[in-house]
Amino acid sequence: MMKGDFMTNSTIRDMAKSTNQNQSENAADELARQQFFMERCCEYVNAFKERMGRLPRACVTTFGCQMNARDSEKLIGILRHVGYEITEDENADFVLYNTCTVRDNANQKVYGRLGELKGYKRKNPEMKIALCGCMMQEPTVIEKIRTSYGFVDLVFGTHNLFRFAELLYTSFTQNGMVIDIWKDTDRIVEDLPVERKYPFKSGINIMFGCNNFCTYCIVPYVRGRERSREPKDILREIERLVADGVVEVMLLGQNVNSYGKNLAQPMTFAQLLQEVEKIEGLRRIRFMTSHPKDLSDELIQVMKESKKICRHLHLPLQAGSTRILRDMNRRYTKEQYLALAEKIRREIPDMALTTDIMVGFPGETEADVEETIDVIRKVQYDNAFTFIYSRRTGTPAAQMEQVPEDVVKRNFDKVLKTVQDTARERVARYQGQVMDALVEEINESDPTLVTGRLSNNTLVHFPGDASLIGQIVAVSLDECHGFYYMGHSV
Ligand code: SAH
Ligand code: SF4
Ligand code: F3S
């Protein structure tokens, strides 16, 4: 699929073509271009208000990972900027699904909910429905939407998200489905509006895409090649966030450990962290995700000496069998992973380790699953996300011999039980101690409690009110309940 292939508006298509051809055009020009379209969108919103006597309402629903969550903040930033009222109710004037395709169940959820949206649109014919995100980078998905979901108004992908204002305007001014999917991009556009979900914490993209091509994974195909942002842009963004009340940042990338390799002036992730550490007023630094094959001794030392980097490392294992790891193209062995986990624990004993584990990768036997269980027992994770392998079109693993469903299910239950048993013990080790928690919200089920996050990422619920949100509070960890604590502030 080529850039702009499906665009039905010829004027916009020509504009897009001319800018894409000129790769030297800088981000400032693109920013000006999007500002132009934001102004046009404002005019549309004002006209709507005159006509309807109210502001139009927009709802953005996010599927998938932290990257998508951050992208949604950018999409909401633009919608708010042009005058939309933001709502969580999907019975709105503009509904946007920011999709994920890492496993098939994420796709099925989107198709299911689109059916519901169709019902809303029947009652409100002016309603606009838009789809974006990783799923849209798959040609088979686009084909299905064109043929079976003709009521969708706008479809775009991951590479042209920075053109959202322009695409929004295009969908206002023309009938029929607007589809614009780019195959890839080398552009990073800075300084578009963003609306954060939390006033006190924020995700920050430090890189985009992935070059690892784990054989099961669709991310490199839908997010493109790895590109790092310039350190000065990252630091400037964090400084602005801190000035705006942010105390905790999460640096985001599919493999943050390879940050900076492709910059004109290369820089390591550990060096970037040292620069971020210097930002005054910033209290906590987190990052996601670390690929075990690229985790350096330099990074371990920087984490060890840091006062701000949280005591939590997410280190995806995927599988414990060296043979399966090789077929997955993970580029580490069981022994190398265990040695790395041991080194981290030795250097930084209070570091919580969490992981991702997949069960049912092609060719996985019960003996392989026992190897995974062995690693879980040895490493003693604080938490682990366990997934059933999902066959993704176009990935090498999709061509391999698949494991029967009943075998996968049995193995999955075994792995899940091991994770739960070991994590319960591990999380409980701080019972009775006092630790700092960043208060994030009022407890969902009991409004007399607030929920805070410890440096090691464990949650603690304790009596408090909304005035504590965004504050770092010393909390006594009274009782451990599996993956979380009940406590009281001291
Ligand atoms: N870049 C991160 C992972 C991003 S995807 C890393 O390399 O660790 C998040 C998790 O989804 C992965 O760690 C993996 O466990 C899971 N995942 C990815 N592809 C999958 C698939 N085809 N089926 C099931 N789980 C998958
Ligand atoms: Fe997927 Fe592997 Fe890249 Fe992670 S590192 S996004 S699992 S290809
Ligand atoms: Fe899903 Fe895309 Fe993230 S496929 S996991 S939303 S990078």
Short mmCIF file of C-alpha atoms and ligand atoms in Angstrom, two decimals:
data_model
loop_
_atom_site.label_atom_id
_atom_site.label_comp_id
_atom_site.label_asym_id
_atom_site.label_seq_id
_atom_site.Cartn_x
_atom_site.Cartn_y
_atom_site.Cartn_z
CA MET A 1 0.00 0.00 0.00
CA MET A 2 1.37 3.40 -0.92
CA LYS A 3 1.11 6.68 0.91
CA GLY A 4 -2.19 8.36 0.19
CA ASP A 5 -3.35 5.41 -1.94
CA PHE A 6 -6.94 5.48 -0.85
CA MET A 7 -7.44 9.22 -0.40
CA THR A 8 -10.53 10.22 -2.25
CA ASN A 9 -10.01 13.98 -2.14
CA SER A 10 -7.66 14.91 -4.95
CA THR A 11 -6.62 18.33 -3.61
CA ILE A 12 -5.46 16.95 -0.31
CA ARG A 13 -3.82 13.99 -1.99
CA ASP A 14 -1.72 16.27 -4.17
CA MET A 15 -0.68 18.35 -1.19
CA ALA A 16 0.33 15.22 0.68
CA LYS A 17 2.30 13.90 -2.28
CA SER A 18 4.31 17.04 -2.78
CA THR A 19 5.32 17.22 0.88
CA ASN A 20 6.15 13.53 1.12
CA GLN A 21 8.41 13.80 -1.90
CA ASN A 22 10.36 16.58 -0.32
CA GLN A 23 11.99 14.79 2.61
CA SER A 24 14.09 17.83 3.48
CA GLU A 25 10.99 19.78 4.45
CA ASN A 26 11.40 20.35 8.14
CA ALA A 27 9.10 19.72 11.04
CA ALA A 28 8.40 23.45 11.46
CA ASP A 29 6.72 23.54 8.04
CA GLU A 30 4.63 20.52 8.94
CA LEU A 31 3.64 22.14 12.22
CA ALA A 32 2.53 25.28 10.35
CA ARG A 33 0.58 23.12 7.92
CA GLN A 34 -1.28 21.35 10.74
CA GLN A 35 -1.93 24.68 12.46
CA PHE A 36 -3.58 25.85 9.25
CA PHE A 37 -5.88 22.82 9.33
CA MET A 38 -6.58 23.22 13.04
CA GLU A 39 -7.89 26.71 12.28
CA ARG A 40 -10.15 25.33 9.53
CA CYS A 41 -11.43 22.69 11.99
CA CYS A 42 -12.16 25.48 14.53
CA GLU A 43 -14.34 27.17 11.92
CA TYR A 44 -16.22 23.90 11.41
CA VAL A 45 -16.74 23.51 15.16
CA ASN A 46 -17.99 27.11 15.46
CA ALA A 47 -20.45 26.56 12.63
CA PHE A 48 -21.66 23.38 14.38
CA LYS A 49 -22.19 25.36 17.58
CA GLU A 50 -24.21 28.04 15.78
CA ARG A 51 -26.37 25.43 14.09
CA MET A 52 -26.92 23.08 17.06
CA GLY A 53 -26.70 25.48 20.00
CA ARG A 54 -24.06 23.31 21.68
CA LEU A 55 -20.46 22.21 21.27
CA PRO A 56 -19.81 18.98 19.35
CA ARG A 57 -18.69 16.08 21.56
CA ALA A 58 -15.78 13.76 20.81
CA CYS A 59 -14.85 10.40 22.31
CA VAL A 60 -11.48 8.70 21.84
CA THR A 61 -11.26 5.03 22.85
CA THR A 62 -7.79 3.52 23.21
CA PHE A 63 -6.81 -0.11 22.79
CA GLY A 64 -3.33 -1.57 23.36
CA CYS A 65 -0.15 -0.32 24.95
CA GLN A 66 1.30 2.84 26.52
CA MET A 67 2.38 4.05 23.06
CA ASN A 68 -1.21 4.09 21.94
CA ALA A 69 -2.27 5.76 25.19
CA ARG A 70 0.26 8.54 24.49
CA ASP A 71 -0.91 8.82 20.86
CA SER A 72 -4.47 9.21 22.12
CA GLU A 73 -3.38 12.13 24.30
CA LYS A 74 -2.12 13.79 21.12
CA LEU A 75 -5.37 13.09 19.27
CA ILE A 76 -7.44 14.41 22.19
CA GLY A 77 -5.13 17.45 22.37
CA ILE A 78 -6.05 18.37 18.83
CA LEU A 79 -9.77 17.69 19.26
CA ARG A 80 -9.85 19.86 22.38
CA HIS A 81 -7.78 22.55 20.65
CA VAL A 82 -10.24 22.86 17.77
CA GLY A 83 -13.15 23.17 20.22
CA TYR A 84 -14.58 19.72 20.88
CA GLU A 85 -15.95 18.81 24.25
CA ILE A 86 -14.27 15.53 25.27
CA THR A 87 -16.49 12.77 26.63
CA GLU A 88 -16.16 9.09 27.52
CA ASP A 89 -19.61 8.40 26.11
CA GLU A 90 -19.37 6.80 22.67
CA ASN A 91 -22.77 8.20 21.75
CA ALA A 92 -20.96 11.35 20.55
CA ASP A 93 -20.54 13.48 17.42
CA PHE A 94 -17.03 12.24 16.68
CA VAL A 95 -15.85 8.81 17.84
CA LEU A 96 -12.28 7.68 17.25
CA TYR A 97 -10.94 4.18 17.97
CA ASN A 98 -7.16 4.07 18.39
CA THR A 99 -6.63 0.37 17.72
CA CYS A 100 -4.13 -2.37 18.61
CA THR A 101 -3.39 -5.54 16.63
CA VAL A 102 -0.78 -7.29 18.76
CA ARG A 103 -3.19 -10.18 19.42
CA ASP A 104 -6.32 -11.15 17.52
CA ASN A 105 -8.66 -10.53 20.49
CA ALA A 106 -7.79 -6.81 20.29
CA ASN A 107 -9.02 -6.78 16.68
CA GLN A 108 -12.21 -8.70 17.49
CA LYS A 109 -13.07 -6.17 20.19
CA VAL A 110 -12.90 -3.34 17.66
CA TYR A 111 -15.13 -5.11 15.14
CA GLY A 112 -17.64 -5.92 17.88
CA ARG A 113 -17.84 -2.35 19.12
CA LEU A 114 -18.09 -0.92 15.62
CA GLY A 115 -21.43 -2.72 15.37
CA GLU A 116 -22.67 -0.73 18.37
CA LEU A 117 -21.43 2.55 16.88
CA LYS A 118 -23.44 1.84 13.76
CA GLY A 119 -26.57 1.89 15.92
CA TYR A 120 -25.65 5.32 17.35
CA LYS A 121 -24.96 6.69 13.90
CA ARG A 122 -28.37 5.59 12.66
CA LYS A 123 -29.91 7.90 15.28
CA ASN A 124 -27.40 10.72 14.70
CA PRO A 125 -26.58 10.77 10.97
CA GLU A 126 -24.13 13.66 11.44
CA MET A 127 -21.97 11.47 13.66
CA LYS A 128 -18.45 10.80 12.35
CA ILE A 129 -16.67 7.52 13.06
CA ALA A 130 -12.89 7.30 12.71
CA LEU A 131 -10.35 4.50 13.10
CA CYS A 132 -6.60 4.78 13.53
CA GLY A 133 -3.67 2.95 15.13
CA CYS A 134 -1.83 -0.29 14.54
CA MET A 135 -4.70 -2.37 13.13
CA MET A 136 -5.08 0.11 10.29
CA GLN A 137 -1.56 -0.62 9.03
CA GLU A 138 -2.75 -4.08 7.94
CA PRO A 139 -4.03 -4.20 4.33
CA THR A 140 -6.47 -7.03 5.16
CA VAL A 141 -8.09 -4.87 7.84
CA ILE A 142 -8.51 -1.94 5.46
CA GLU A 143 -10.13 -4.25 2.90
CA LYS A 144 -12.58 -5.54 5.52
CA ILE A 145 -13.51 -2.02 6.64
CA ARG A 146 -14.07 -0.89 3.06
CA THR A 147 -16.32 -3.80 2.26
CA SER A 148 -18.15 -4.46 5.55
CA TYR A 149 -18.04 -1.22 7.57
CA GLY A 150 -19.03 1.39 4.99
CA PHE A 151 -20.42 3.69 7.72
CA VAL A 152 -16.87 4.55 8.90
CA ASP A 153 -15.86 8.09 7.84
CA LEU A 154 -12.12 8.31 8.41
CA VAL A 155 -9.30 5.77 8.54
CA PHE A 156 -5.63 6.56 9.11
CA GLY A 157 -2.55 4.75 10.39
CA THR A 158 0.33 5.08 12.82
CA HIS A 159 2.76 6.94 10.53
CA ASN A 160 0.57 9.94 9.70
CA LEU A 161 -0.93 10.55 13.14
CA PHE A 162 0.68 14.00 13.10
CA ARG A 163 -1.60 14.82 10.14
CA PHE A 164 -4.74 14.26 12.25
CA ALA A 165 -5.95 17.89 12.03
CA GLU A 166 -5.70 17.77 8.27
CA LEU A 167 -7.44 14.40 8.02
CA LEU A 168 -10.19 15.57 10.35
CA TYR A 169 -10.80 18.59 8.13
CA THR A 170 -10.86 16.38 5.04
CA SER A 171 -13.52 14.17 6.60
CA PHE A 172 -15.64 17.26 7.42
CA THR A 173 -15.52 18.51 3.86
CA GLN A 174 -16.21 15.40 1.87
CA ASN A 175 -18.65 12.55 1.75
CA GLY A 176 -17.66 8.92 1.81
CA MET A 177 -14.84 7.16 3.59
CA VAL A 178 -11.48 8.97 3.73
CA ILE A 179 -8.61 6.49 3.99
CA ASP A 180 -4.98 7.54 4.29
CA ILE A 181 -2.41 4.93 5.27
CA TRP A 182 1.34 5.40 4.91
CA LYS A 183 3.69 2.48 4.56
CA ASP A 184 6.36 4.06 6.74
CA THR A 185 7.78 7.43 7.73
CA ASP A 186 11.06 8.91 8.82
CA ARG A 187 9.43 12.04 10.22
CA ILE A 188 8.95 13.08 13.82
CA VAL A 189 6.80 16.19 14.22
CA GLU A 190 7.19 18.04 17.53
CA ASP A 191 5.00 20.52 19.40
CA LEU A 192 1.44 19.60 18.38
CA PRO A 193 -1.17 20.04 21.16
CA VAL A 194 -1.38 17.21 23.74
CA GLU A 195 -3.93 16.67 26.49
CA ARG A 196 -2.65 14.54 29.34
CA LYS A 197 -4.87 12.04 31.10
CA TYR A 198 -3.14 12.72 34.45
CA PRO A 199 -1.91 16.20 35.48
CA PHE A 200 0.97 14.77 37.56
CA LYS A 201 2.41 12.04 35.34
CA SER A 202 3.06 11.59 31.68
CA GLY A 203 4.36 9.19 29.05
CA ILE A 204 7.00 10.51 26.66
CA ASN A 205 7.97 8.90 23.40
CA ILE A 206 11.73 8.63 23.16
CA MET A 207 11.64 6.44 20.09
CA PHE A 208 9.20 5.02 17.59
CA GLY A 209 9.03 1.68 15.77
CA CYS A 210 11.00 -1.53 16.25
CA ASN A 211 13.78 -3.31 14.36
CA ASN A 212 13.79 -6.59 16.26
CA PHE A 213 11.35 -8.72 14.27
CA CYS A 214 10.59 -11.28 16.94
CA THR A 215 9.00 -13.93 14.75
CA TYR A 216 5.57 -13.85 16.45
CA CYS A 217 5.23 -10.07 16.54
CA ILE A 218 3.38 -7.70 14.24
CA VAL A 219 4.64 -4.46 15.84
CA PRO A 220 7.62 -3.90 13.46
CA TYR A 221 5.22 -4.19 10.49
CA VAL A 222 2.65 -1.74 11.85
CA ARG A 223 4.95 0.73 13.64
CA GLY A 224 7.81 0.77 11.14
CA ARG A 225 11.56 1.03 11.64
CA GLU A 226 13.18 2.27 14.82
CA ARG A 227 13.61 6.06 15.05
CA SER A 228 14.91 7.91 18.11
CA ARG A 229 13.90 11.45 19.00
CA GLU A 230 16.65 14.01 19.50
CA PRO A 231 17.64 14.20 23.20
CA LYS A 232 17.16 17.97 23.23
CA ASP A 233 13.54 17.58 22.11
CA ILE A 234 12.89 14.93 24.78
CA LEU A 235 14.49 17.02 27.54
CA ARG A 236 12.63 20.16 26.46
CA GLU A 237 9.34 18.27 26.51
CA ILE A 238 10.01 16.91 30.01
CA GLU A 239 11.06 20.35 31.29
CA ARG A 240 7.80 21.80 30.03
CA LEU A 241 5.82 18.98 31.61
CA VAL A 242 7.54 19.50 34.96
CA ALA A 243 6.78 23.22 34.77
CA ASP A 244 3.17 22.16 34.22
CA GLY A 245 3.03 20.00 37.37
CA VAL A 246 4.31 16.60 36.22
CA VAL A 247 6.40 14.73 38.83
CA GLU A 248 6.68 11.31 37.18
CA VAL A 249 7.59 10.50 33.57
CA MET A 250 7.55 7.20 31.71
CA LEU A 251 9.98 7.10 28.79
CA LEU A 252 8.37 5.04 26.04
CA GLY A 253 9.79 2.85 23.29
CA GLN A 254 9.45 -0.77 22.08
CA ASN A 255 13.09 -1.31 23.03
CA VAL A 256 14.39 1.66 25.00
CA ASN A 257 17.75 -0.07 25.46
CA SER A 258 18.62 0.59 21.84
CA TYR A 259 17.74 4.31 22.11
CA GLY A 260 20.02 6.71 20.29
CA LYS A 261 21.85 4.28 18.03
CA ASN A 262 20.56 5.88 14.86
CA LEU A 263 20.93 9.53 15.90
CA ALA A 264 23.33 11.77 13.98
CA GLN A 265 25.22 12.08 17.26
CA PRO A 266 24.68 8.68 18.88
CA MET A 267 23.81 8.52 22.56
CA THR A 268 23.02 5.57 24.83
CA PHE A 269 19.81 5.15 26.79
CA ALA A 270 21.82 5.28 30.02
CA GLN A 271 23.24 8.68 28.97
CA LEU A 272 19.76 9.96 28.18
CA LEU A 273 18.58 8.85 31.64
CA GLN A 274 21.42 10.78 33.26
CA GLU A 275 20.29 13.93 31.45
CA VAL A 276 16.66 13.39 32.45
CA GLU A 277 17.76 12.88 36.06
CA LYS A 278 19.16 16.43 36.11
CA ILE A 279 15.77 18.04 35.48
CA GLU A 280 14.85 19.89 38.62
CA GLY A 281 11.41 19.26 40.05
CA LEU A 282 11.10 15.86 38.38
CA ARG A 283 10.72 13.23 41.11
CA ARG A 284 10.34 9.86 39.37
CA ILE A 285 11.53 8.29 36.12
CA ARG A 286 10.11 5.10 34.64
CA PHE A 287 10.64 3.47 31.25
CA MET A 288 9.13 0.77 29.04
CA THR A 289 10.18 -1.62 27.49
CA SER A 290 13.64 -3.08 28.01
CA HIS A 291 14.71 -5.86 25.67
CA PRO A 292 16.96 -8.24 27.64
CA LYS A 293 19.43 -8.60 24.75
CA ASP A 294 20.32 -4.89 24.86
CA LEU A 295 20.35 -4.20 28.60
CA SER A 296 23.85 -2.84 29.32
CA ASP A 297 26.00 -2.78 32.46
CA GLU A 298 26.12 0.98 31.99
CA LEU A 299 22.32 1.08 32.40
CA ILE A 300 22.44 -1.05 35.56
CA GLN A 301 25.01 1.32 37.07
CA VAL A 302 22.97 4.41 36.15
CA MET A 303 19.85 2.87 37.69
CA LYS A 304 21.77 1.90 40.79
CA GLU A 305 23.11 5.40 41.37
CA SER A 306 19.93 7.24 40.45
CA LYS A 307 17.70 8.91 43.01
CA LYS A 308 14.81 9.25 40.57
CA ILE A 309 14.70 6.07 38.48
CA CYS A 310 12.00 3.86 39.97
CA ARG A 311 12.80 0.47 41.45
CA HIS A 312 10.95 -1.37 38.72
CA LEU A 313 12.22 -3.02 35.58
CA HIS A 314 9.92 -4.65 33.04
CA LEU A 315 12.05 -7.31 31.37
CA PRO A 316 10.01 -9.43 28.96
CA LEU A 317 11.02 -13.09 29.03
CA GLN A 318 8.48 -14.47 26.50
CA ALA A 319 9.66 -18.06 27.02
CA GLY A 320 12.09 -20.01 29.18
CA SER A 321 13.20 -22.58 26.62
CA THR A 322 16.34 -21.64 24.70
CA ARG A 323 15.07 -23.51 21.64
CA ILE A 324 11.79 -21.57 21.65
CA LEU A 325 13.64 -18.29 22.28
CA ARG A 326 15.79 -19.01 19.23
CA ASP A 327 12.71 -19.70 17.08
CA MET A 328 11.21 -16.47 18.41
CA ASN A 329 14.37 -14.59 17.34
CA ARG A 330 14.75 -13.12 20.83
CA ARG A 331 18.54 -13.39 20.67
CA TYR A 332 19.17 -14.52 24.25
CA THR A 333 19.23 -17.94 25.90
CA LYS A 334 17.56 -19.07 29.11
CA GLU A 335 20.95 -18.95 30.84
CA GLN A 336 21.73 -15.44 29.60
CA TYR A 337 18.36 -14.18 30.82
CA LEU A 338 18.80 -15.78 34.24
CA ALA A 339 22.32 -14.36 34.54
CA LEU A 340 21.03 -10.89 33.66
CA ALA A 341 18.20 -11.08 36.23
CA GLU A 342 20.68 -12.26 38.84
CA LYS A 343 23.11 -9.43 38.05
CA ILE A 344 20.31 -6.84 38.40
CA ARG A 345 19.19 -8.33 41.71
CA ARG A 346 22.77 -8.42 42.96
CA GLU A 347 23.46 -4.78 42.04
CA ILE A 348 20.05 -3.37 43.01
CA PRO A 349 18.41 -5.74 45.52
CA ASP A 350 15.20 -3.74 45.87
CA MET A 351 14.51 -3.70 42.12
CA ALA A 352 11.10 -5.22 41.29
CA LEU A 353 11.16 -7.30 38.12
CA THR A 354 8.07 -7.83 35.98
CA THR A 355 7.74 -9.61 32.67
CA ASP A 356 5.69 -10.70 29.67
CA ILE A 357 5.27 -14.41 29.01
CA MET A 358 3.74 -16.08 26.00
CA VAL A 359 2.34 -19.60 25.97
CA GLY A 360 1.66 -21.64 22.84
CA PHE A 361 4.31 -20.38 20.43
CA PRO A 362 4.60 -22.83 17.47
CA GLY A 363 6.44 -26.01 18.41
CA GLU A 364 6.24 -25.40 22.17
CA THR A 365 6.15 -28.71 24.10
CA GLU A 366 5.28 -29.38 27.72
CA ALA A 367 9.01 -29.68 28.41
CA ASP A 368 9.48 -26.15 26.99
CA VAL A 369 6.72 -24.84 29.26
CA GLU A 370 8.49 -26.42 32.24
CA GLU A 371 11.53 -24.30 31.32
CA THR A 372 9.35 -21.18 31.44
CA ILE A 373 8.01 -22.24 34.83
CA ASP A 374 11.58 -22.83 36.01
CA VAL A 375 12.55 -19.24 35.09
CA ILE A 376 9.48 -17.83 36.87
CA ARG A 377 10.41 -19.74 40.03
CA LYS A 378 14.05 -18.67 39.85
CA VAL A 379 13.51 -14.98 39.05
CA GLN A 380 10.51 -14.48 41.37
CA TYR A 381 8.75 -11.75 39.43
CA ASP A 382 6.63 -9.15 41.20
CA ASN A 383 4.14 -9.47 38.37
CA ALA A 384 3.92 -11.06 34.95
CA PHE A 385 1.57 -10.51 32.02
CA THR A 386 0.79 -13.88 30.51
CA PHE A 387 -0.53 -14.16 26.97
CA ILE A 388 -1.72 -16.96 24.76
CA TYR A 389 0.21 -16.87 21.48
CA SER A 390 -1.88 -15.31 18.72
CA ARG A 391 -1.10 -16.03 15.05
CA ARG A 392 -0.43 -12.73 13.24
CA THR A 393 -0.71 -12.49 9.46
CA GLY A 394 2.61 -11.82 7.74
CA THR A 395 4.86 -12.84 10.64
CA PRO A 396 7.29 -15.79 10.22
CA ALA A 397 5.67 -17.71 13.11
CA ALA A 398 2.33 -17.76 11.29
CA GLN A 399 3.92 -20.21 8.81
CA MET A 400 5.15 -22.55 11.55
CA GLU A 401 3.27 -25.57 12.90
CA GLN A 402 0.75 -24.31 15.49
CA VAL A 403 0.14 -25.98 18.88
CA PRO A 404 -3.38 -27.44 19.43
CA GLU A 405 -5.67 -25.17 21.45
CA ASP A 406 -6.37 -27.59 24.32
CA VAL A 407 -2.64 -28.11 24.93
CA VAL A 408 -2.07 -24.34 24.96
CA LYS A 409 -4.91 -23.80 27.41
CA ARG A 410 -3.58 -26.43 29.80
CA ASN A 411 -0.06 -25.00 29.68
CA PHE A 412 -1.34 -21.45 30.06
CA ASP A 413 -3.21 -22.32 33.27
CA LYS A 414 -0.07 -23.91 34.69
CA VAL A 415 2.07 -20.84 33.91
CA LEU A 416 -0.53 -18.44 35.26
CA LYS A 417 -0.77 -20.35 38.54
CA THR A 418 3.02 -20.31 38.98
CA VAL A 419 3.12 -16.56 38.33
CA GLN A 420 0.36 -15.90 40.85
CA ASP A 421 1.90 -18.06 43.56
CA THR A 422 5.42 -16.62 43.26
CA ALA A 423 4.29 -13.00 42.85
CA ARG A 424 2.07 -13.14 45.94
CA GLU A 425 5.06 -14.08 48.04
CA ARG A 426 7.36 -11.58 46.39
CA VAL A 427 5.03 -8.56 46.64
CA ALA A 428 4.36 -9.26 50.34
CA ARG A 429 8.00 -8.84 51.35
CA TYR A 430 7.54 -5.17 52.31
CA GLN A 431 4.58 -5.73 54.63
CA GLY A 432 4.92 -3.53 57.74
CA GLN A 433 7.37 -1.11 56.10
CA VAL A 434 6.84 2.57 55.21
CA MET A 435 7.33 3.59 51.57
CA ASP A 436 6.63 6.61 49.37
CA ALA A 437 3.58 6.39 47.12
CA LEU A 438 2.54 8.78 44.37
CA VAL A 439 -1.21 9.21 44.82
CA GLU A 440 -2.93 8.67 41.46
CA GLU A 441 -6.66 8.62 42.07
CA ILE A 442 -9.62 8.08 44.35
CA ASN A 443 -10.12 4.34 44.83
CA GLU A 444 -12.63 3.03 42.30
CA SER A 445 -14.65 0.91 44.71
CA ASP A 446 -14.29 2.87 47.96
CA PRO A 447 -14.31 6.70 47.73
CA THR A 448 -12.87 7.08 51.25
CA LEU A 449 -9.61 5.57 49.94
CA VAL A 450 -6.98 6.80 47.50
CA THR A 451 -4.72 4.67 45.31
CA GLY A 452 -1.00 5.30 45.22
CA ARG A 453 1.89 3.73 43.31
CA LEU A 454 5.13 2.73 44.99
CA SER A 455 8.46 3.20 43.25
CA ASN A 456 8.46 -0.56 42.59
CA ASN A 457 5.10 -0.16 40.78
CA THR A 458 2.98 -1.96 43.41
CA LEU A 459 -0.30 -0.23 44.25
CA VAL A 460 -1.35 0.71 47.78
CA HIS A 461 -4.86 1.78 48.85
CA PHE A 462 -5.20 3.94 51.95
CA PRO A 463 -7.58 6.47 53.57
CA GLY A 464 -7.33 9.91 51.96
CA ASP A 465 -9.07 12.45 49.76
CA ALA A 466 -8.71 14.15 46.38
CA SER A 467 -6.34 16.79 47.77
CA LEU A 468 -3.62 14.10 47.88
CA ILE A 469 -3.77 13.33 44.14
CA GLY A 470 -0.40 14.05 42.54
CA GLN A 471 1.42 14.13 45.92
CA ILE A 472 4.10 11.73 47.05
CA VAL A 473 3.04 10.45 50.48
CA ALA A 474 4.77 8.15 53.01
CA VAL A 475 2.51 5.13 53.52
CA SER A 476 2.70 2.24 55.93
CA LEU A 477 2.14 -1.02 54.02
CA ASP A 478 -0.12 -2.78 56.50
CA GLU A 479 -1.54 -5.75 54.65
CA CYS A 480 -0.61 -7.38 51.36
CA HIS A 481 -3.51 -8.70 49.26
CA GLY A 482 -1.82 -10.55 46.39
CA PHE A 483 -0.75 -7.86 43.95
CA TYR A 484 -1.53 -4.77 46.12
CA TYR A 485 -1.38 -3.40 49.68
CA MET A 486 -3.83 -1.80 52.07
CA GLY A 487 -2.15 0.83 54.23
CA HIS A 488 -2.31 4.21 55.98
CA SER A 489 -0.36 7.42 55.52
CA VAL A 490 2.15 8.25 58.26
N1 SAH B 1 8.49 -4.38 22.68
C1 SAH B 1 8.07 -5.15 23.78
C2 SAH B 1 6.73 -5.84 23.60
C3 SAH B 1 5.60 -5.16 22.95
S1 SAH B 1 4.19 -6.18 22.69
C4 SAH B 1 9.12 -6.23 24.02
O1 SAH B 1 9.81 -6.65 23.14
O2 SAH B 1 9.16 -6.70 25.11
C5 SAH B 1 3.78 -6.61 24.38
C6 SAH B 1 3.73 -8.09 24.62
O3 SAH B 1 2.74 -8.69 23.83
C7 SAH B 1 4.99 -8.85 24.26
O4 SAH B 1 5.97 -8.76 25.23
C8 SAH B 1 4.49 -10.24 24.07
O5 SAH B 1 4.53 -10.99 25.26
C9 SAH B 1 3.05 -10.05 23.65
N2 SAH B 1 2.86 -10.41 22.24
C10 SAH B 1 3.43 -9.86 21.16
N3 SAH B 1 3.04 -10.51 20.04
C11 SAH B 1 2.20 -11.49 20.45
C12 SAH B 1 1.48 -12.52 19.77
N4 SAH B 1 1.55 -12.67 18.46
N5 SAH B 1 0.70 -13.34 20.51
C13 SAH B 1 0.63 -13.21 21.86
N6 SAH B 1 1.29 -12.28 22.53
C14 SAH B 1 2.08 -11.42 21.85
FE1 SF4 B 2 7.65 -7.04 19.03
FE2 SF4 B 2 10.00 -8.03 19.59
FE3 SF4 B 2 9.81 -5.51 18.73
FE4 SF4 B 2 8.94 -6.17 21.15
S1 SF4 B 2 11.05 -6.26 20.43
S2 SF4 B 2 7.87 -4.93 19.66
S3 SF4 B 2 8.14 -8.23 20.87
S4 SF4 B 2 9.34 -7.35 17.57
FE1 F3S B 3 -0.79 -2.87 20.14
FE2 F3S B 3 0.39 -1.24 18.51
FE3 F3S B 3 1.00 -1.18 21.06
S1 F3S B 3 -0.09 -3.35 18.09
S2 F3S B 3 0.66 -3.28 21.72
S3 F3S B 3 -0.96 -0.69 20.20
S4 F3S B 3 2.38 -0.82 19.35
#
